[in-house]
Coordinates of C-alpha atoms in Angstrom, one line a residue:
M1163 CA -12.0 -15.1 6.0
C1164 CA -10.4 -17.5 3.5
R1165 CA -10.7 -21.2 4.4
R1166 CA -8.1 -22.4 2.0
D1167 CA -4.4 -22.6 2.6
L1168 CA -2.7 -20.2 0.2
T1169 CA 0.1 -22.7 -0.3
S1170 CA -2.3 -25.1 -2.1
D1171 CA -2.2 -25.6 -5.8
P1172 CA -1.9 -22.2 -7.5
G1173 CA -3.9 -23.5 -10.4
D1174 CA -6.9 -24.1 -8.2
P1175 CA -9.6 -21.5 -9.1
Q1176 CA -10.4 -21.0 -5.4
V1177 CA -6.8 -20.0 -4.6
H1178 CA -7.0 -17.5 -7.5
C1179 CA -10.2 -16.0 -6.0
D1180 CA -8.6 -15.9 -2.5
Y1181 CA -5.5 -14.0 -3.9
E1182 CA -7.8 -11.6 -5.7
Q1183 CA -9.9 -10.9 -2.6
I1184 CA -6.7 -10.4 -0.5
A1185 CA -5.3 -8.0 -3.1
L1186 CA -8.6 -6.1 -3.2
Q1187 CA -8.5 -5.7 0.6
L1188 CA -4.9 -4.5 0.5
T1189 CA -5.7 -2.1 -2.3
G1190 CA -8.5 -0.5 -0.4
H1191 CA -6.3 -0.2 2.7
A1192 CA -3.4 1.2 0.7
R1193 CA -5.7 3.8 -0.9
A1194 CA -7.0 4.9 2.5
V1195 CA -3.5 5.3 4.0
A1196 CA -2.3 7.1 0.8
A1197 CA -5.2 9.6 1.1
D1198 CA -4.1 10.3 4.7
V1199 CA -0.5 10.8 3.6
R1200 CA -1.6 13.0 0.7
R1201 CA -3.7 15.2 3.1
L1202 CA -1.0 15.6 5.7
A1203 CA 1.7 16.3 3.0
A1204 CA -0.5 18.9 1.4
A1205 CA -0.7 20.7 4.7
L1206 CA 3.1 21.0 5.2
P1207 CA 4.9 24.1 4.2
K1208 CA 6.9 23.8 0.9
S1209 CA 10.1 24.2 2.8
D1210 CA 9.4 21.0 4.8
G1211 CA 11.4 18.2 3.1
R1212 CA 9.0 15.6 4.5
G1213 CA 6.4 16.6 1.9
A1214 CA 8.9 15.9 -0.9
F1215 CA 9.5 12.4 0.5
A1216 CA 5.8 11.9 0.8
E1217 CA 5.3 12.8 -2.8
I1218 CA 7.9 10.2 -3.9
V1219 CA 6.1 7.5 -1.9
L1220 CA 2.7 8.6 -3.2
R1221 CA 3.9 8.4 -6.8
E1222 CA 5.2 4.9 -6.2
A1223 CA 1.9 4.0 -4.5
D1224 CA -0.1 5.4 -7.4
G1225 CA 2.0 3.4 -9.9
R1226 CA 1.5 0.2 -8.0
L1227 CA -2.2 0.8 -7.4
S1228 CA -2.8 1.6 -11.0
Q1229 CA -1.8 -1.9 -12.0
P1230 CA -4.7 -4.2 -12.5
L1231 CA -5.6 -6.7 -9.8
Q1232 CA -4.4 -10.2 -10.5
G1233 CA -5.3 -13.3 -8.5
T1234 CA -1.6 -14.1 -7.9
A1235 CA 0.7 -14.3 -4.9
R1236 CA 3.0 -11.7 -6.6
C1237 CA 0.2 -9.2 -6.8
V1238 CA -0.7 -9.8 -3.2
Q1239 CA 2.9 -9.4 -2.1
N1240 CA 3.4 -6.2 -4.0
R1241 CA 0.3 -4.7 -2.4
A1242 CA 1.3 -6.0 1.0
R1243 CA 4.7 -4.3 0.8
L1244 CA 3.1 -1.0 -0.1
V1245 CA 0.9 -0.7 3.0
P1246 CA 3.9 -0.6 5.5
A1247 CA 5.7 1.9 3.3
L1248 CA 2.7 4.2 3.4
Y1249 CA 2.3 3.8 7.2
T1250 CA 6.0 4.6 7.6
R1251 CA 5.6 7.8 5.6
L1252 CA 2.4 8.6 7.6
D1253 CA 4.2 8.2 10.9
R1254 CA 6.9 10.5 9.7
L1255 CA 4.4 13.1 8.7
T1256 CA 2.7 13.0 12.1
E1257 CA 5.9 13.4 14.1
P1258 CA 6.9 16.9 15.1
A1259 CA 9.1 18.7 12.4
P1260 CA 12.8 18.3 13.1
A1261 CA 14.4 21.4 14.6
A1262 CA 16.3 23.6 12.2
T1263 CA 20.1 23.6 12.7

């Protein structure tokens, strides 16, 4: 657990290391959730539109996760925003398919 306040001087090397560590943790988490989304989306029939939406979110995730880690608040925020987006898609994939009308 980081002992430093993340609002302290951004030029402080410790803050840089803290941001880098947080971004690394978020990256690992995002990759794990993305793998679950990918697995569930692959199991859907091609006619299920949820798979197409999952592919869009996964492309976005792949793009963000391919960016190099930086010890900045911006990097941490971008990774932090990705995790709930992936969980939202995962939740939608685990819900029963909507009834055809």
